[in-house]
Tab-separated table of C-alpha atoms in Angstrom:
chain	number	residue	atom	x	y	z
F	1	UNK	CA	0.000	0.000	0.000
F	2	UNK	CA	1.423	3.359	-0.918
F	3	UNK	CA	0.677	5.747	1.706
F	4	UNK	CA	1.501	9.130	2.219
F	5	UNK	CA	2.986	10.485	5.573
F	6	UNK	CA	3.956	13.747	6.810
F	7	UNK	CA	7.371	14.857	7.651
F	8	UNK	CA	8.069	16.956	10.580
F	9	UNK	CA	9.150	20.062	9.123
F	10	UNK	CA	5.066	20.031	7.841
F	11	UNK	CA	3.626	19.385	10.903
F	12	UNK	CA	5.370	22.065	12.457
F	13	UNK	CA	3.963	24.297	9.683
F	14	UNK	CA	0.374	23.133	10.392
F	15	UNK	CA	1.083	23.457	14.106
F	16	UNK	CA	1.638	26.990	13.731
F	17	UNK	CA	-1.402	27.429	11.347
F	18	UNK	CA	-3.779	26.016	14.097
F	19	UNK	CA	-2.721	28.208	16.723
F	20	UNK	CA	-5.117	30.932	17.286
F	21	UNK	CA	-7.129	30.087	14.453
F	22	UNK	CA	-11.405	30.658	15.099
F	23	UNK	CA	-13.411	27.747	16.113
F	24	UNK	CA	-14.759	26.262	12.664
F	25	UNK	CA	-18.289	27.408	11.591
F	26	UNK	CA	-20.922	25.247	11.033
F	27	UNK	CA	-23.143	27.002	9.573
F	28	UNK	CA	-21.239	27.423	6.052
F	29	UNK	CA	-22.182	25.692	3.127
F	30	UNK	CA	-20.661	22.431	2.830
F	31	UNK	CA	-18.179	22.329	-0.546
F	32	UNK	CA	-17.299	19.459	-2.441
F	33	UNK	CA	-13.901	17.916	-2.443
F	34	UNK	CA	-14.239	18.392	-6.444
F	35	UNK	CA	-13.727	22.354	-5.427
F	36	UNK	CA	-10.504	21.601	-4.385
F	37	UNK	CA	-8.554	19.071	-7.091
F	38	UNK	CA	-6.618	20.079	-10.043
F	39	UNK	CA	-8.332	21.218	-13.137
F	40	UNK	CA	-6.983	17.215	-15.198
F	41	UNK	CA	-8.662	15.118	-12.026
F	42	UNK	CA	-11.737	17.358	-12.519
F	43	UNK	CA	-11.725	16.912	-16.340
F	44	UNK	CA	-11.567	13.014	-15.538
F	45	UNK	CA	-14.362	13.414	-13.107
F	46	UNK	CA	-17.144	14.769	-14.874
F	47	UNK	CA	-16.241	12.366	-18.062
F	48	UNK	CA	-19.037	9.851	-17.467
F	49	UNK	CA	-17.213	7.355	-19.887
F	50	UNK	CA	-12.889	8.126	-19.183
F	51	UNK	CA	-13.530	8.061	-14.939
F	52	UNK	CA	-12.072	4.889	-14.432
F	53	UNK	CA	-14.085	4.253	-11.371
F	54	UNK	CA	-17.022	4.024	-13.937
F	55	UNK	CA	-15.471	0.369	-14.452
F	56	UNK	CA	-16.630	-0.367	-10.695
F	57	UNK	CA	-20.292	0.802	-11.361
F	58	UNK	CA	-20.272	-1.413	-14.469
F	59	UNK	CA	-19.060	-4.171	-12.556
F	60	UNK	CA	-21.998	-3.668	-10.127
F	61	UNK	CA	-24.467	-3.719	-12.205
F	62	UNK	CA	-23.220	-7.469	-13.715
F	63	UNK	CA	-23.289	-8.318	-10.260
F	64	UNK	CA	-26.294	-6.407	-9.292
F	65	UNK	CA	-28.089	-9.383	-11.742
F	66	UNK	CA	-26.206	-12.361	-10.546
F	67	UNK	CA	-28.025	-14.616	-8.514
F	68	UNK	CA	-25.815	-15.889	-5.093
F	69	UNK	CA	-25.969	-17.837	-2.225
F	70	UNK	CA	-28.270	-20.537	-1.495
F	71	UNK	CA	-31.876	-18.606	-1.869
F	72	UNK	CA	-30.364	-17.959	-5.751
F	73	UNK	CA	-31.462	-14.840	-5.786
F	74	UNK	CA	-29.951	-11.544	-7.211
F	75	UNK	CA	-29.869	-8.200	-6.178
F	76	UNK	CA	-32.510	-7.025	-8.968
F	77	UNK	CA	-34.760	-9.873	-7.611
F	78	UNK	CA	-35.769	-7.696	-4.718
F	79	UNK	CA	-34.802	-4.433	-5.400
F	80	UNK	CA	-35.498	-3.564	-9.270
F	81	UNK	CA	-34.524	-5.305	-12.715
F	82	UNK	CA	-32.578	-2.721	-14.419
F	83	UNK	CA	-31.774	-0.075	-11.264
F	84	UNK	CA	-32.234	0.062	-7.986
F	85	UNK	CA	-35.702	1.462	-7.037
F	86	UNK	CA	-34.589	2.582	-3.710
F	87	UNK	CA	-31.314	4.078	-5.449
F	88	UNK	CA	-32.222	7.201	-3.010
F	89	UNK	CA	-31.504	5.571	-0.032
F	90	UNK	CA	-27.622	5.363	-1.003
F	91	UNK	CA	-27.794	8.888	-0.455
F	92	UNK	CA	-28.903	8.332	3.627
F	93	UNK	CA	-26.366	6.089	4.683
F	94	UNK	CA	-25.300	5.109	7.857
F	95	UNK	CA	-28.767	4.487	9.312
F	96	UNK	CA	-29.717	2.577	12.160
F	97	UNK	CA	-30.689	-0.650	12.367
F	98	UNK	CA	-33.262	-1.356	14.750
F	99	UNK	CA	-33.621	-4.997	14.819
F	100	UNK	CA	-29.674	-5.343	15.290
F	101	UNK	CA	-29.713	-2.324	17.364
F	102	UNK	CA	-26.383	-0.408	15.947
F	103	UNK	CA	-26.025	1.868	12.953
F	104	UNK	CA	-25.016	0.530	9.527
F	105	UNK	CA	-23.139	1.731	6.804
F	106	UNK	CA	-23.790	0.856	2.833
F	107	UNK	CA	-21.576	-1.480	2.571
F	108	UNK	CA	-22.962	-3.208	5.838
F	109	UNK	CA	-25.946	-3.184	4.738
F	110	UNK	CA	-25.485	-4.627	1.264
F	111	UNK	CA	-23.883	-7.662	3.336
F	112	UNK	CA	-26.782	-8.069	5.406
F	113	UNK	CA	-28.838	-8.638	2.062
F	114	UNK	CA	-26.086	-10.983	0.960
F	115	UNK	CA	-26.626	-12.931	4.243
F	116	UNK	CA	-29.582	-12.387	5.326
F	117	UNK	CA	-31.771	-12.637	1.792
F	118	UNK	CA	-29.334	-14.506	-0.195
F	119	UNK	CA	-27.680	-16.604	2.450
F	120	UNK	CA	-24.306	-16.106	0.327
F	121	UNK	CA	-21.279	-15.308	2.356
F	122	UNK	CA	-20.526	-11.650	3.476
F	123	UNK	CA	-18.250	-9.686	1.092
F	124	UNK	CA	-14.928	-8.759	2.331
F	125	UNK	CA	-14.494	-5.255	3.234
F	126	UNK	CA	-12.431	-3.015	0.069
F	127	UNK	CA	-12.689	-6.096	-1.835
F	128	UNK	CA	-13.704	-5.359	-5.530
F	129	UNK	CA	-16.901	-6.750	-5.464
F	130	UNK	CA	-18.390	-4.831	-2.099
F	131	UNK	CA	-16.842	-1.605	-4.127
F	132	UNK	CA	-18.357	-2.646	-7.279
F	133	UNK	CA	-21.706	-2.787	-5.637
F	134	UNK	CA	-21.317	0.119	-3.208
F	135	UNK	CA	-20.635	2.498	-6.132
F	136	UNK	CA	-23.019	1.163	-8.414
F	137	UNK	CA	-25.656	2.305	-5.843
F	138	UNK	CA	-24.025	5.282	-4.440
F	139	UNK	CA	-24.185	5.883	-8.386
F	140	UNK	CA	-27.547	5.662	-9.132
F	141	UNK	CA	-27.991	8.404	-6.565
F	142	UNK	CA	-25.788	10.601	-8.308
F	143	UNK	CA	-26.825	14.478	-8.134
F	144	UNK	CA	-29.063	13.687	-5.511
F	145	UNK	CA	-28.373	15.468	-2.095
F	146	UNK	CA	-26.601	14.177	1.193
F	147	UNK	CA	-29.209	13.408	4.200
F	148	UNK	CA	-28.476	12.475	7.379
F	149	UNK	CA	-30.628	10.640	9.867
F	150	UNK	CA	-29.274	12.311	13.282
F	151	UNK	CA	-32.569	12.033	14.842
F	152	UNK	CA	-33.424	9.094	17.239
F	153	UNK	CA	-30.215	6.797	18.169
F	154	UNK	CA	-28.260	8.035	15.334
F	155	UNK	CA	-28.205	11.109	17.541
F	156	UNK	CA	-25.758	9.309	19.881
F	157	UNK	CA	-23.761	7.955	16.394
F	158	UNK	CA	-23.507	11.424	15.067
F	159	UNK	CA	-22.144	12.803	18.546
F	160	UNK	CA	-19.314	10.312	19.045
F	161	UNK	CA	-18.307	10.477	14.869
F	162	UNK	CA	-17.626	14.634	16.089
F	163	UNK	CA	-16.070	13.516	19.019
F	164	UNK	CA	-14.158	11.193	17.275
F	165	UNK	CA	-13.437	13.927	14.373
F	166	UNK	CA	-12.034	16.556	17.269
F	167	UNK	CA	-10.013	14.161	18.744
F	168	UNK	CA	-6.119	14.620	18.132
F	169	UNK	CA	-4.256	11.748	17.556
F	170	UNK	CA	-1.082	10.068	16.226
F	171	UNK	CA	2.718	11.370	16.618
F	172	UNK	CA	1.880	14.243	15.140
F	173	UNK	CA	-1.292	15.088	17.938
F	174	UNK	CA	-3.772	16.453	14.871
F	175	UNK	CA	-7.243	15.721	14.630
F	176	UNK	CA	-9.036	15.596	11.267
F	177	UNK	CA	-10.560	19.255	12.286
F	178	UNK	CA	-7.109	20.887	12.079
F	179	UNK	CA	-6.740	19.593	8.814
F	180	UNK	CA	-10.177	19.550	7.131
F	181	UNK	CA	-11.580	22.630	8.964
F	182	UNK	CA	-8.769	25.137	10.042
F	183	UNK	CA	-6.488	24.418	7.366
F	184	UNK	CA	-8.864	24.286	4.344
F	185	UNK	CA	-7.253	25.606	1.068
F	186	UNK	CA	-3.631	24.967	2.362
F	187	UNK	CA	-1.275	22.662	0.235
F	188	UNK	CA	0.296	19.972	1.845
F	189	UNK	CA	2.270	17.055	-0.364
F	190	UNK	CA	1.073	18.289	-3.650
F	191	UNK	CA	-2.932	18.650	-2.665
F	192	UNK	CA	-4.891	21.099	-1.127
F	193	UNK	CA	-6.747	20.361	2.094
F	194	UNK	CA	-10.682	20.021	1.358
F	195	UNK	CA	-13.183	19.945	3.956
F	196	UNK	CA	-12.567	15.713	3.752
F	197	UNK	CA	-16.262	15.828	2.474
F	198	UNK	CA	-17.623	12.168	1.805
F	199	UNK	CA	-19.720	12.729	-0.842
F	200	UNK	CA	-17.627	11.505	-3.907
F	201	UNK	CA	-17.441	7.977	-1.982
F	202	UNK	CA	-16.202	5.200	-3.523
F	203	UNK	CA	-13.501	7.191	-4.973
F	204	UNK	CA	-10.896	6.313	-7.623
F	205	UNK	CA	-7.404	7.479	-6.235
F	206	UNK	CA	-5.056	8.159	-9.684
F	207	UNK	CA	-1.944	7.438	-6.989
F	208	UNK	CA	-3.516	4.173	-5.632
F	209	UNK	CA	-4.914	3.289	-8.902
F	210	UNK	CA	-7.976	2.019	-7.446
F	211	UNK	CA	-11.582	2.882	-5.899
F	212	UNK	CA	-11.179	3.371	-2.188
F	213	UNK	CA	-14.258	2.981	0.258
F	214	UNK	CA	-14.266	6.223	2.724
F	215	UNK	CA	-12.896	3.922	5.136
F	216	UNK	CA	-9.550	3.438	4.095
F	217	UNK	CA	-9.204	7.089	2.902
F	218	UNK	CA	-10.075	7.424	6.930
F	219	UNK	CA	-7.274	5.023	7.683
F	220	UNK	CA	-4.535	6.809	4.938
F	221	UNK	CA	-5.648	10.195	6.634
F	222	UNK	CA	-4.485	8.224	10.124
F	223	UNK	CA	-1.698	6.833	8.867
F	224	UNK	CA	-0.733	10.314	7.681
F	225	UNK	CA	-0.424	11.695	11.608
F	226	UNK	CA	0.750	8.438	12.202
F	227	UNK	CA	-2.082	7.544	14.214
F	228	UNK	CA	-2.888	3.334	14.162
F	229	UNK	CA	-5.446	2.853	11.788
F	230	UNK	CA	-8.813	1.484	12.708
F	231	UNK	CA	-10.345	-1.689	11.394
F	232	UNK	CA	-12.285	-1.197	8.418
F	233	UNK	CA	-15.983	-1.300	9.662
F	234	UNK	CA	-14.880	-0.545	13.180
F	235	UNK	CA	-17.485	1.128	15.186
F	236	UNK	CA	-16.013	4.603	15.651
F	237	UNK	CA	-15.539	4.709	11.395
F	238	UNK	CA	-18.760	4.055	11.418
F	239	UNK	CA	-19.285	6.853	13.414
F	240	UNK	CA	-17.202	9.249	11.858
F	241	UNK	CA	-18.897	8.620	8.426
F	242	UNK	CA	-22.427	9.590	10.088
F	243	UNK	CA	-20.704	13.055	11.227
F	244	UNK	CA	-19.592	13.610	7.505
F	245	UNK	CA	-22.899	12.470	6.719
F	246	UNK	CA	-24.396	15.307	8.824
F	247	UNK	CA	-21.981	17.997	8.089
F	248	UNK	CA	-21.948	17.279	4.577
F	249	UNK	CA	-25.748	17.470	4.126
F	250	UNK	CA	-26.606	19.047	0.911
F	251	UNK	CA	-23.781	18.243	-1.276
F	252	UNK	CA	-24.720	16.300	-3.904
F	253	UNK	CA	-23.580	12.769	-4.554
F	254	UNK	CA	-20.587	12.733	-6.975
F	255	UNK	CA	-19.817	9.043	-6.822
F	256	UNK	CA	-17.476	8.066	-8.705
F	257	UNK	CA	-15.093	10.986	-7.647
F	258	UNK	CA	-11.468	11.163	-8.802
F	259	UNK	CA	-8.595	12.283	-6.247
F	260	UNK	CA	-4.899	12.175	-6.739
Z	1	UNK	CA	-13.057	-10.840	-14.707
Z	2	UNK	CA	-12.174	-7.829	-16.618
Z	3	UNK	CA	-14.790	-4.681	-17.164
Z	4	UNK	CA	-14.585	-3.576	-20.362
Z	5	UNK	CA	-15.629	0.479	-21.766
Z	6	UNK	CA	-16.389	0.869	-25.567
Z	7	UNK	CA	-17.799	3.942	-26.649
Z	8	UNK	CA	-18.616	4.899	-30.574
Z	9	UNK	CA	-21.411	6.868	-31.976
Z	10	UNK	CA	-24.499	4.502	-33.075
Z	11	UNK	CA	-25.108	5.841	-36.769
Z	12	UNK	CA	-22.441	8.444	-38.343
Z	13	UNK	CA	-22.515	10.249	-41.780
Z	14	UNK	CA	-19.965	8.501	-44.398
Z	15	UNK	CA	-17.048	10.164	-44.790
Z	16	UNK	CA	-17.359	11.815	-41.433
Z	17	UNK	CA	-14.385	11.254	-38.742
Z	18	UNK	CA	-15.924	9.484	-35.901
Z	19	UNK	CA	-13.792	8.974	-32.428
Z	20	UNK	CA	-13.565	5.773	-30.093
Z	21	UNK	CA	-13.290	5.768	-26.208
Z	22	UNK	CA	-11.874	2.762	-24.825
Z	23	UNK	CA	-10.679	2.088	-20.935
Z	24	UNK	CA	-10.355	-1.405	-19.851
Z	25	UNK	CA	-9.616	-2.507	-16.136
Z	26	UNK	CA	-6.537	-3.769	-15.763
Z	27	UNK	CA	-3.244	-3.279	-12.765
Z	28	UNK	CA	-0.673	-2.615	-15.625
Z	29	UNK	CA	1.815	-3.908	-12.748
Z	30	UNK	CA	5.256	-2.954	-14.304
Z	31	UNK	CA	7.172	-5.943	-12.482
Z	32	UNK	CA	9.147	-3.099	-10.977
Z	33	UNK	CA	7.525	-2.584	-7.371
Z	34	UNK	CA	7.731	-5.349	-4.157
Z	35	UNK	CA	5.247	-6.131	-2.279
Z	36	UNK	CA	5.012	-5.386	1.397
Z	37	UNK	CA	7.294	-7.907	2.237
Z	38	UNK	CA	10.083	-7.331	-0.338
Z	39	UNK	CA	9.078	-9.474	-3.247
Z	40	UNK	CA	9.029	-8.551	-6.678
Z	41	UNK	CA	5.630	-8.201	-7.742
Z	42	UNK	CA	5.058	-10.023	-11.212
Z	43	UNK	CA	5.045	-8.140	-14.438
Z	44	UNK	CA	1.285	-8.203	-15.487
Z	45	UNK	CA	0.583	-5.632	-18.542
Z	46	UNK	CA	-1.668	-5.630	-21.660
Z	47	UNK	CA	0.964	-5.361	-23.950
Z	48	UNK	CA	-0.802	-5.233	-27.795
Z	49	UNK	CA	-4.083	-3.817	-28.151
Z	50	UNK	CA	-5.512	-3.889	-31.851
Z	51	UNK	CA	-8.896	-2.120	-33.301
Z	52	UNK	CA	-10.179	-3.430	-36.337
Z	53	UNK	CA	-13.278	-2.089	-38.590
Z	54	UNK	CA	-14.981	-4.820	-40.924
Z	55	UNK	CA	-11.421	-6.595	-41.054
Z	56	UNK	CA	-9.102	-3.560	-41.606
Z	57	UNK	CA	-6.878	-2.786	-38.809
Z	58	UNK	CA	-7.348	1.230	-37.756
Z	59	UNK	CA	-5.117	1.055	-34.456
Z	60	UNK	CA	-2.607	-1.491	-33.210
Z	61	UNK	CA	-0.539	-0.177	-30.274
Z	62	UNK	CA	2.450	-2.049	-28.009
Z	63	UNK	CA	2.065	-1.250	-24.163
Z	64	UNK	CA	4.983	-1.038	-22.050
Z	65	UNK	CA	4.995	-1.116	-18.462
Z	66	UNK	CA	4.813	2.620	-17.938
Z	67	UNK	CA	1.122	2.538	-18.980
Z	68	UNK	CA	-0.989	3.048	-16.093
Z	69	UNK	CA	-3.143	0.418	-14.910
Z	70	UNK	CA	-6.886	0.839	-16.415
Z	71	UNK	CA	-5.615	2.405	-19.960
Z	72	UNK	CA	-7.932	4.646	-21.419
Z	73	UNK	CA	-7.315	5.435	-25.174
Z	74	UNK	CA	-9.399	7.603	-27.488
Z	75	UNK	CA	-8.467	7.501	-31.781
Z	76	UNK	CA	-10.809	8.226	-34.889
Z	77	UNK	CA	-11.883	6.441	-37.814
Z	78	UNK	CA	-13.699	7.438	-40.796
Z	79	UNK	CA	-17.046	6.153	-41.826
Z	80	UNK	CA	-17.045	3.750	-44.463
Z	81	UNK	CA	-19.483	1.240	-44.271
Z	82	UNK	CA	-21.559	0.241	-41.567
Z	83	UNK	CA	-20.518	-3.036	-39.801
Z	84	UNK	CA	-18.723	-4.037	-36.548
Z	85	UNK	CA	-15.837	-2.809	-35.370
Z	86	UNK	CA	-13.483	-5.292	-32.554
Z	87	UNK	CA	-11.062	-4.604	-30.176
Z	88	UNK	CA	-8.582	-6.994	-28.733
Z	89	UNK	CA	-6.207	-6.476	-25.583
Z	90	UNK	CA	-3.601	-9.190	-25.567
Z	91	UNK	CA	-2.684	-9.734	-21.487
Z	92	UNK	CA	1.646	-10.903	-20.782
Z	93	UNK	CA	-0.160	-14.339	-19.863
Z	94	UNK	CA	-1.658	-14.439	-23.725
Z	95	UNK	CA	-4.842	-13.805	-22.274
Z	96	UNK	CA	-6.981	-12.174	-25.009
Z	97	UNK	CA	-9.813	-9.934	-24.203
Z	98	UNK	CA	-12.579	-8.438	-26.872
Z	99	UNK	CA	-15.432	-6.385	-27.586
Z	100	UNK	CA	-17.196	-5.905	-30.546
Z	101	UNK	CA	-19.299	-2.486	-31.223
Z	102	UNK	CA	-21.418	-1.954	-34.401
Z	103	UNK	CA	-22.208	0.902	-36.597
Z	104	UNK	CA	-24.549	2.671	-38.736
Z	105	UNK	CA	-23.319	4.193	-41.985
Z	106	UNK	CA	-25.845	7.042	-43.546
């Protein structure tokens, strides 16, 4: 895996950046990642046919049709022969799960249908298949804006994803705010800083050359203040993506989005 | 399994210069990077990809190992007849992959 990490001399920079710097407002508009890449990874973005993570959503939809597991059933069995009916819901994820009583994610959720309606065997997290179909539904919400269910138990879920967002961490003692809120617009390694907005999710990374779920951009952006990476799944990433969820509410759903 | 992208206009005017999108998933490993624990990871490229229309050959390129993975390549023909035109990506292992597209001549 080709990760990036900071060097001191960087830190120190960002260090200095944060100090004295206003508390971040929340009542600005969100803005999209897409704001912030280079004019080429933009170009490759919007080109429905040369984004290469467009090869993912095809690949979900072959698998969207596939019958699996024991029941034989496919995805379009249930849920709508040539898209997903419900492709709006994409655009609501994590939600809570009553009857299990936690919140799930997407691609939790498409593994409790693989399970649960199929009885086929869960799909490993970041492998190609749970990215195929993640983006292929993520996809068919495309333009359509970011909700977020904080009311209820996902009020709890939303709390501890801040929490867990304002929490420094790692050798270098950052948390994602002093990157993705007080140092927005700032180049470091090459990129500017977004907001760290999840709304492009699965996205193709040119440098990994392959989709990414939001998960392990969380654990790159960990690895990057040196910080031990969670598990992908884990409970707190969970939580973190309902935050972005909430504070990203509006933006419309770009996915596939391209990043370096 | 590899995902395939073929994109050409459904009916074009003869005469007229018509372009081709292609991008095909593949690693394009160069055979040049180890692995996490020091190996050399295999060379794995497409290394000939040919475009034919009704028989006659309108592209043939050799890849090298610079490519990046998941090529994406864009050409133009001109409209002669209508018919099919084929692709072929030819994989290090001799693995050959194709598509076929067809067009309308007006």
């Amino acid at each position: 895996m080709i990760l990036f990490r900071l060097s001191h001399g960087l830190v120190a920079a960002l260090v200095l950046l944060t100090t004295g710097v206003a508390q971040g407002d929340d009542r600005r508009p969100p803005r999209s990642g897409l704001e912030f890449v280079a004019p080429g990874l933009r170009q490759l973005q919007e080109d429905e046919f040369a984004n290469p993570g467009m090869l993912w959503v095809m690949r979900g939809n072959q698998l969207w049709r596939e019958p699996a597991g024991a029941a034989n059933k496919s995805c379009a069995d249930c849920h709508g022969k040539e898209a997903p009916e419900n492709a709006g819901a994409a655009a609501g994820y994590p939600r809570f799960d009553a009857a299990r009583g936690r919140p799930v994610n997407l691609e939790s959720r498409i593994n409790l249908c693989r399970t649960e309606e199929m009885r086929a065997p869960p799909l490993a997290y970041e492998s190609e298949p749970l990215l195929a179909l993640t983006a292929y539904f993520r996809h068919a919400a495309r333009s359509q804006s970011m909700v977020a269910d904080d009311s209820g138990a996902m009020t709890a879920v939303v709390a501890r994803g801040r929490q867990v967002f304002e929490q420094r961490r790692g050798a270098f003692d950052l948390a994602c705010r002093h990157c993705h809120e007080l140092n927005v617009g700032k180049s470091l390694r090459e990129e500017r800083i977004s907001e760290g907005q999840s709304n492009g999710f699965p996205t193709y990374r040119v440098s990994w050359q392959t989709l990414v779920s939001l998960h392990r951009r969380f654990q790159a952006c960990d690895t990057a203040v040196s910080a031990e990476p969670l598990a992908l799944g884990h409970d707190d990433y969970v939580a973190l993506e309902a935050y972005l969820a909430r504070r990203g509410t509006g933006l419309a759903i770009e996915t596939p989005a391209v990043r370096r | 399994m590899t995902t395939v992208r073929i994109r050409v206009p459904s009916t074009v005017k003869q005469g007229e210069l018509f372009e081709i999108r292609t991008l095909i998933q593949h690693p394009m490993e160069s055979g040049q990077r180890v692995d996490d624990n020091g190996r050399p990871v295999p060379r794995k490229i497409l290394r000939r990809f040919v475009c034919t229309y009704n028989g006659v050959e309108v592209i043939a390129a050799d890849w090298h190992p610079a490519v990046a993975s998941n090529p994406y390549l864009a050409f133009f023909a001109r409209a002669g007849e209508s018919g099919s035109i084929e692709f072929a990506w030819t994989d290090d292992d001799g693995t050959l992959t194709r598509e076929t597209a067809t067009i309308q001549v007006t």
